[in-house]
Short mmCIF file of C-alpha atoms in Angstrom, two decimals:
data_model
loop_
_atom_site.label_atom_id
_atom_site.label_comp_id
_atom_site.label_asym_id
_atom_site.label_seq_id
_atom_site.Cartn_x
_atom_site.Cartn_y
_atom_site.Cartn_z
CA MET A 1 -27.74 1.83 49.67
CA ASN A 2 -30.55 0.85 52.02
CA GLN A 3 -33.99 0.76 50.46
CA PHE A 4 -35.42 -1.07 53.49
CA ALA A 5 -35.22 1.90 55.80
CA SER A 6 -38.28 1.14 57.93
CA PHE A 7 -40.40 -1.75 59.12
CA ARG A 8 -43.29 -0.52 56.95
CA ARG A 9 -41.20 -1.11 53.81
CA ALA A 10 -41.95 -4.85 54.09
CA LYS A 11 -45.55 -4.18 53.13
CA ARG A 12 -44.46 -2.86 49.73
CA LEU A 13 -41.90 -5.49 48.74
CA THR A 14 -42.26 -7.00 45.27
CA GLY A 15 -42.43 -10.75 44.78
CA SER A 16 -38.86 -10.76 43.48
CA GLU A 17 -37.62 -8.88 46.55
CA LYS A 18 -39.35 -11.32 48.91
CA SER A 19 -37.84 -14.24 46.97
CA ALA A 20 -34.43 -12.55 47.17
CA ILE A 21 -34.69 -12.41 50.96
CA LEU A 22 -35.48 -16.13 51.02
CA PHE A 23 -32.47 -16.93 48.81
CA LEU A 24 -30.16 -14.86 51.03
CA CYS A 25 -31.37 -16.85 54.03
CA LEU A 26 -30.64 -20.14 52.24
CA GLY A 27 -26.93 -19.57 51.61
CA GLU A 28 -25.00 -20.19 48.38
CA GLU A 29 -25.10 -24.02 48.35
CA ARG A 30 -28.84 -24.52 48.68
CA GLY A 31 -29.61 -21.20 47.00
CA SER A 32 -27.62 -22.27 43.94
CA ALA A 33 -29.34 -25.65 43.78
CA LEU A 34 -32.78 -24.08 44.08
CA MET A 35 -31.99 -21.35 41.55
CA GLN A 36 -31.25 -23.94 38.88
CA GLN A 37 -34.87 -25.10 39.13
CA LEU A 38 -36.09 -21.68 37.95
CA ASP A 39 -36.29 -20.35 34.41
CA THR A 40 -33.96 -17.63 33.10
CA LYS A 41 -36.48 -14.81 33.58
CA GLU A 42 -37.11 -15.75 37.22
CA ILE A 43 -33.38 -16.03 37.93
CA SER A 44 -32.81 -12.63 36.33
CA GLN A 45 -35.51 -10.98 38.44
CA ILE A 46 -34.28 -12.49 41.71
CA THR A 47 -30.60 -11.80 40.95
CA ARG A 48 -31.39 -8.18 40.13
CA ALA A 49 -33.30 -7.86 43.40
CA ILE A 50 -30.40 -9.36 45.42
CA SER A 51 -27.84 -7.09 43.74
CA ALA A 52 -29.81 -3.91 44.48
CA MET A 53 -31.12 -4.86 47.91
CA GLY A 54 -28.58 -3.43 50.33
CA GLU A 55 -29.07 -3.96 54.06
CA VAL A 56 -32.28 -5.70 55.13
CA GLN A 57 -33.26 -5.29 58.77
CA ALA A 58 -34.09 -8.37 60.82
CA GLU A 59 -37.66 -7.11 61.30
CA ILE A 60 -38.18 -7.10 57.54
CA VAL A 61 -36.96 -10.70 57.19
CA GLU A 62 -39.27 -11.78 60.02
CA GLU A 63 -42.21 -9.98 58.40
CA VAL A 64 -41.59 -11.72 55.05
CA MET A 65 -41.45 -15.13 56.74
CA ARG A 66 -44.56 -14.28 58.75
CA GLU A 67 -46.39 -13.53 55.49
CA PHE A 68 -45.53 -17.03 54.24
CA GLY A 69 -47.17 -18.44 57.34
CA GLN A 70 -50.28 -16.27 57.01
CA LYS A 71 -50.82 -17.19 53.38
CA VAL A 72 -50.57 -20.92 53.98
CA SER A 73 -52.83 -20.66 57.02
CA SER A 74 -55.49 -19.02 54.82
CA TYR A 75 -55.52 -22.19 52.75
CA GLY A 76 -56.19 -24.30 55.86
CA GLY A 77 -52.58 -25.02 56.79
CA ILE A 78 -51.37 -25.72 60.29
CA THR A 79 -50.90 -22.68 62.51
CA GLY A 80 -47.25 -21.81 63.02
CA SER A 81 -44.75 -20.20 60.69
CA VAL A 82 -42.52 -23.21 60.05
CA GLU A 83 -45.35 -25.58 59.19
CA ALA A 84 -47.11 -22.85 57.23
CA ALA A 85 -43.97 -22.32 55.15
CA ARG A 86 -43.64 -26.09 54.69
CA GLY A 87 -47.18 -26.28 53.32
CA LEU A 88 -46.53 -23.42 50.92
CA LEU A 89 -43.25 -24.83 49.60
CA ASN A 90 -44.63 -28.36 49.23
CA GLY A 91 -46.96 -26.98 46.59
CA PHE A 92 -44.13 -26.45 44.08
CA LEU A 93 -40.94 -28.10 45.39
CA PRO A 94 -39.93 -31.74 46.02
CA GLU A 95 -40.15 -32.85 49.65
CA ASP A 96 -36.39 -33.26 50.13
CA ARG A 97 -35.77 -29.73 48.84
CA VAL A 98 -38.41 -28.31 51.17
CA ALA A 99 -36.65 -30.00 54.09
CA GLU A 100 -33.31 -28.49 53.06
CA ILE A 101 -34.79 -24.99 52.83
CA LEU A 102 -36.51 -25.13 56.20
CA ASP A 103 -33.43 -26.61 57.90
CA GLU A 104 -31.34 -23.73 56.55
CA ILE A 105 -33.85 -21.07 57.61
CA GLN A 106 -34.29 -22.49 61.10
CA GLY A 107 -30.53 -22.79 61.62
CA SER A 108 -29.50 -19.46 60.08
CA GLY A 109 -29.95 -17.32 63.24
CA THR A 110 -27.95 -14.12 63.14
CA GLY A 111 -24.89 -15.63 61.49
CA ASP A 112 -21.66 -16.97 62.95
CA ILE A 113 -19.86 -13.80 64.00
CA TRP A 114 -16.85 -15.71 65.36
CA LYS A 115 -16.34 -17.40 61.99
CA ASP A 116 -16.43 -13.97 60.32
CA VAL A 117 -13.95 -12.54 62.81
CA SER A 118 -11.66 -15.56 62.37
CA GLN A 119 -11.49 -14.89 58.64
CA LEU A 120 -10.46 -11.25 59.03
CA ASP A 121 -6.98 -10.09 58.07
CA GLU A 122 -4.85 -10.62 61.18
CA LYS A 123 -3.36 -7.10 61.00
CA MET A 124 -6.82 -5.53 60.93
CA LEU A 125 -7.96 -7.66 63.87
CA ALA A 126 -4.78 -6.93 65.83
CA ASP A 127 -5.25 -3.18 65.31
CA HIS A 128 -8.69 -3.44 66.93
CA LEU A 129 -7.56 -5.69 69.78
CA ARG A 130 -4.75 -3.31 70.77
CA LYS A 131 -7.41 -0.78 71.78
CA GLU A 132 -9.33 -3.24 73.97
CA HIS A 133 -8.84 -4.29 77.60
CA ASN A 134 -6.94 -7.55 77.97
CA GLN A 135 -9.95 -9.36 79.45
CA THR A 136 -12.04 -8.47 76.40
CA VAL A 137 -9.23 -9.51 74.08
CA ALA A 138 -8.91 -12.83 75.92
CA VAL A 139 -12.64 -13.49 75.41
CA ILE A 140 -12.36 -12.77 71.69
CA LEU A 141 -9.30 -14.99 71.31
CA SER A 142 -11.08 -17.82 73.13
CA LYS A 143 -13.94 -17.65 70.62
CA ILE A 144 -12.13 -17.46 67.28
CA THR A 145 -10.38 -20.36 65.55
CA PRO A 146 -6.93 -21.59 66.69
CA ASP A 147 -5.46 -20.65 63.29
CA ALA A 148 -6.67 -17.08 63.70
CA VAL A 149 -5.30 -16.90 67.27
CA ALA A 150 -1.91 -18.18 66.10
CA LYS A 151 -1.75 -15.42 63.47
CA VAL A 152 -2.89 -12.49 65.61
CA LEU A 153 -1.21 -13.29 68.96
CA PRO A 154 2.38 -12.57 67.83
CA LEU A 155 1.24 -9.17 66.54
CA LEU A 156 0.18 -8.14 70.06
CA GLY A 157 3.68 -8.43 71.52
CA ASN A 158 5.26 -10.99 73.86
CA ASP A 159 4.43 -9.31 77.19
CA ARG A 160 0.79 -8.83 76.35
CA SER A 161 0.52 -12.32 74.84
CA VAL A 162 1.65 -13.89 78.12
CA ASP A 163 -1.08 -12.06 80.02
CA LEU A 164 -3.70 -12.94 77.40
CA VAL A 165 -2.88 -16.65 77.45
CA GLU A 166 -3.01 -16.66 81.26
CA ARG A 167 -6.44 -15.04 81.17
CA MET A 168 -7.68 -17.53 78.56
CA VAL A 169 -6.54 -20.48 80.67
CA THR A 170 -8.18 -19.18 83.86
CA MET A 171 -11.28 -17.68 82.26
CA GLU A 172 -14.64 -18.44 83.81
CA GLU A 173 -17.94 -18.44 81.98
CA LEU A 174 -19.12 -14.91 81.27
CA PRO A 175 -22.71 -13.64 81.49
CA SER A 176 -24.56 -13.73 78.17
CA GLN A 177 -25.01 -9.93 78.31
CA ALA A 178 -21.23 -9.45 78.36
CA ILE A 179 -20.73 -11.77 75.38
CA GLN A 180 -23.51 -9.98 73.50
CA ALA A 181 -21.88 -6.59 74.15
CA ILE A 182 -18.56 -7.86 72.75
CA GLU A 183 -20.30 -9.30 69.68
CA ASP A 184 -22.16 -6.03 69.06
CA SER A 185 -18.90 -4.10 69.31
CA LEU A 186 -17.19 -6.42 66.81
CA ARG A 187 -20.05 -6.10 64.33
CA ARG A 188 -20.10 -2.33 64.62
CA ASP A 189 -16.39 -1.50 64.88
CA VAL A 190 -14.65 -4.31 62.99
CA LEU A 191 -16.84 -6.28 60.61
CA ALA A 192 -18.66 -3.23 59.25
CA LYS A 193 -15.36 -1.50 58.47
CA ALA A 194 -14.05 -4.68 56.85
CA GLY A 195 -16.83 -4.60 54.30
CA HIS A 196 -19.07 -7.18 55.96
CA ASN A 197 -22.21 -5.32 54.92
CA ALA A 198 -25.28 -6.74 53.23
CA GLU A 199 -24.38 -5.49 49.76
CA ALA A 200 -20.84 -6.91 49.89
CA GLU A 201 -22.12 -10.23 51.24
CA ALA A 202 -24.80 -10.40 48.52
CA GLU A 203 -22.15 -9.83 45.84
CA LYS A 204 -19.90 -12.49 47.35
CA LYS A 205 -22.81 -14.94 47.46
CA LEU A 206 -23.69 -14.28 43.81
CA VAL A 207 -20.09 -14.91 42.75
CA LYS A 208 -20.27 -18.36 44.34
CA VAL A 209 -23.73 -19.06 42.92
CA PHE A 210 -22.70 -18.07 39.38
CA ASN A 211 -19.56 -20.21 39.62
CA LYS A 212 -21.78 -23.23 40.22
CA LEU A 213 -24.36 -22.58 37.48
CA ASP A 214 -24.41 -24.44 34.18
CA THR A 215 -22.28 -22.53 31.64
CA LYS A 216 -25.05 -22.03 29.08
CA LEU A 217 -27.51 -20.95 31.75
CA PHE A 218 -25.02 -18.42 33.13
CA GLU A 219 -24.22 -17.01 29.68
CA GLY A 220 -27.90 -16.41 28.94
CA LEU A 221 -28.49 -14.94 32.38
CA SER A 222 -25.41 -12.75 32.10
CA ARG A 223 -26.54 -11.25 28.80
CA ASP A 224 -29.92 -10.28 30.26
CA LEU A 225 -28.44 -8.85 33.45
CA GLU A 226 -25.80 -6.81 31.61
CA GLU A 227 -28.64 -4.87 29.98
CA LYS A 228 -30.26 -4.12 33.34
CA ILE A 229 -27.41 -3.80 35.88
CA PRO A 230 -24.23 -3.70 33.74
CA GLU A 231 -21.86 -2.26 36.35
CA LYS A 232 -22.82 -4.72 39.10
CA ILE A 233 -22.65 -7.73 36.79
CA ARG A 234 -19.25 -6.70 35.41
CA ALA A 235 -17.96 -6.33 38.98
CA ILE A 236 -19.26 -9.80 39.86
CA LYS A 237 -17.80 -11.40 36.71
CA GLN A 238 -14.39 -9.89 37.48
CA LYS A 239 -14.39 -11.71 40.82
CA MET A 240 -15.42 -15.05 39.34
CA PHE A 241 -12.88 -17.83 38.85
CA VAL A 242 -14.09 -20.67 36.64
CA PHE A 243 -12.66 -23.97 35.45
CA ASP A 244 -11.25 -22.57 32.18
CA ASP A 245 -9.20 -20.12 34.26
CA LEU A 246 -7.19 -23.10 35.52
CA GLY A 247 -5.70 -23.17 32.02
CA LYS A 248 -3.91 -19.93 32.91
CA LEU A 249 -2.12 -21.39 35.95
CA LYS A 250 1.60 -22.04 35.78
CA ALA A 251 2.59 -25.69 35.56
CA ASN A 252 3.79 -26.01 39.17
CA ALA A 253 0.61 -24.38 40.53
CA LEU A 254 -1.58 -26.57 38.35
CA ALA A 255 0.24 -29.69 39.50
CA ARG A 256 -0.42 -28.62 43.11
CA VAL A 257 -4.13 -28.34 42.39
CA MET A 258 -4.26 -31.73 40.64
CA ARG A 259 -2.65 -33.46 43.63
CA GLU A 260 -5.62 -32.45 45.79
CA VAL A 261 -8.33 -33.77 43.47
CA THR A 262 -10.25 -36.74 44.85
CA GLY A 263 -11.39 -39.96 43.17
CA ASN A 264 -11.74 -39.89 39.40
CA ASN A 265 -12.67 -36.21 39.31
CA LEU A 266 -9.55 -35.20 37.37
CA PRO A 267 -10.23 -37.33 34.25
CA LEU A 268 -13.92 -36.56 34.59
CA ALA A 269 -13.29 -32.81 34.66
CA LEU A 270 -10.92 -32.96 31.70
CA ARG A 271 -13.39 -34.99 29.60
CA GLY A 272 -15.60 -31.92 29.51
CA ALA A 273 -12.82 -29.33 29.16
CA GLU A 274 -11.99 -27.20 26.13
CA LYS A 275 -9.17 -28.62 24.01
CA GLU A 276 -6.70 -25.85 24.90
CA VAL A 277 -7.37 -26.23 28.63
CA ARG A 278 -7.08 -30.02 28.49
CA GLU A 279 -3.77 -29.80 26.61
CA HIS A 280 -2.42 -27.35 29.19
CA PHE A 281 -3.29 -29.82 31.97
CA LEU A 282 -1.65 -32.71 30.15
CA GLY A 283 1.41 -30.62 29.28
CA SER A 284 1.93 -29.86 32.99
CA MET A 285 2.27 -33.55 33.88
CA PRO A 286 5.18 -36.03 33.65
CA ALA A 287 4.96 -38.27 30.59
CA ARG A 288 3.98 -41.40 32.49
CA SER A 289 1.28 -39.67 34.52
CA ARG A 290 -0.02 -38.00 31.36
CA ASP A 291 -0.31 -41.33 29.50
CA MET A 292 -2.11 -42.94 32.44
CA LEU A 293 -4.57 -40.04 32.62
CA ILE A 294 -5.29 -40.22 28.87
CA ASP A 295 -5.95 -43.96 29.16
CA GLU A 296 -8.25 -43.34 32.12
CA MET A 297 -10.25 -40.75 30.18
CA LYS A 298 -10.64 -43.08 27.21
CA ALA A 299 -11.84 -45.91 29.46
CA MET A 300 -14.56 -43.83 31.10
CA GLY A 301 -17.00 -43.95 28.20
CA PRO A 302 -19.89 -41.44 28.05
CA VAL A 303 -20.14 -39.10 31.04
CA LYS A 304 -23.01 -36.97 32.32
CA ALA A 305 -22.74 -33.20 31.99
CA ARG A 306 -23.73 -32.61 35.62
CA GLU A 307 -20.98 -34.98 36.81
CA VAL A 308 -18.42 -33.12 34.71
CA LYS A 309 -19.63 -29.82 36.14
CA ALA A 310 -19.38 -31.15 39.71
CA ALA A 311 -15.82 -32.41 39.10
CA GLN A 312 -14.77 -29.10 37.58
CA SER A 313 -16.37 -27.19 40.47
CA GLU A 314 -14.32 -29.24 42.94
CA MET A 315 -11.11 -28.30 41.14
CA VAL A 316 -12.06 -24.61 41.18
CA GLU A 317 -12.78 -24.81 44.94
CA ILE A 318 -9.41 -26.50 45.50
CA ALA A 319 -7.60 -23.76 43.56
CA LEU A 320 -9.38 -21.02 45.52
CA GLN A 321 -8.57 -22.68 48.86
CA LEU A 322 -4.90 -23.12 47.94
CA ALA A 323 -4.74 -19.49 46.79
CA GLU A 324 -6.28 -18.31 50.06
CA ALA A 325 -3.66 -20.33 51.94
CA GLY A 326 -0.92 -18.72 49.86
CA GLU A 327 0.16 -22.02 48.29
CA VAL A 328 -0.65 -21.08 44.67
CA GLU A 329 -1.01 -17.80 42.81
CA LEU A 330 -4.11 -17.34 40.70
CA PRO A 331 -3.87 -15.52 37.36
CA ASP A 332 -4.99 -11.90 37.13
CA SER A 333 -8.57 -11.47 35.94
CA ASP A 334 -7.48 -9.36 32.96
CA GLU A 335 -5.13 -11.98 31.51
CA ASP A 336 -6.36 -12.93 28.04
CA ASP A 337 -4.08 -15.80 27.10
CA MET A 338 -5.36 -19.26 27.95
CA ILE A 339 -1.96 -20.89 28.38
CA ASP A 340 1.59 -19.79 29.06
#
């Protein structure tokens, strides 16, 4: 769905829709931090706007940001969109948060297409590259990550790989117009087909934001949103993987996750865990390691809720990264039992 079909649509955006565009520009890390400063009603309105937004043309984003500049200028602010936006945001946000927002907006550009291409399934990318001239393929391979090249190159065959590597080694700098043409082709013919559209990206971003929200805040927000956009929220919740889901991991997979945890984040995370989840963690460890961890938790004293949440979030991120690398298998989303 694309409800931003023309440039004129920007004139009729609601406040929630304009805020949604700003949050999408921020990215999940800063967007999540900023969202936690809002009340439940505001979060609900902005989340609903993001979920229903669809594709937003670059001209619309520019028009929204230009409006920020015009409004601040009317209050006597400095001419220029960045400074105008700074003046507007300083009216209701701390200075350090304003700096983060503006840094993100100024550095967002059109997105890192080569990062997106590098993260594609290697079979899908190889299917596209087989149709391209070797010089074009060599340019693409020189731009994506080494890990992605190592996965896709063997799929192109030995004879063609030899020619591609030779071209990469001897490649001279190409005109910017040629690079732009290749990027446009990848966006149109590869990324779009792979589901890299605005709606899919918005859903992915909301999954990450919701994973980082305080549990009580998310539960209240979820109840409100399920009344307004039940299908979209259920789809998002099915993709979420939270700390309690670690209690469904098999012992060997859980041990793999625990080995990657830094500092004292393991005892900190378990201090705030549900009893069943904590017992599953402890039951997955050798007796000596388990006793040492219990002693460490007892010695910690009172802990802050936000520190527990941060430690648990790190463990979730570790599990997701290991699953993406194929080193652990995450439980199915419809599994009801907490432990094996």
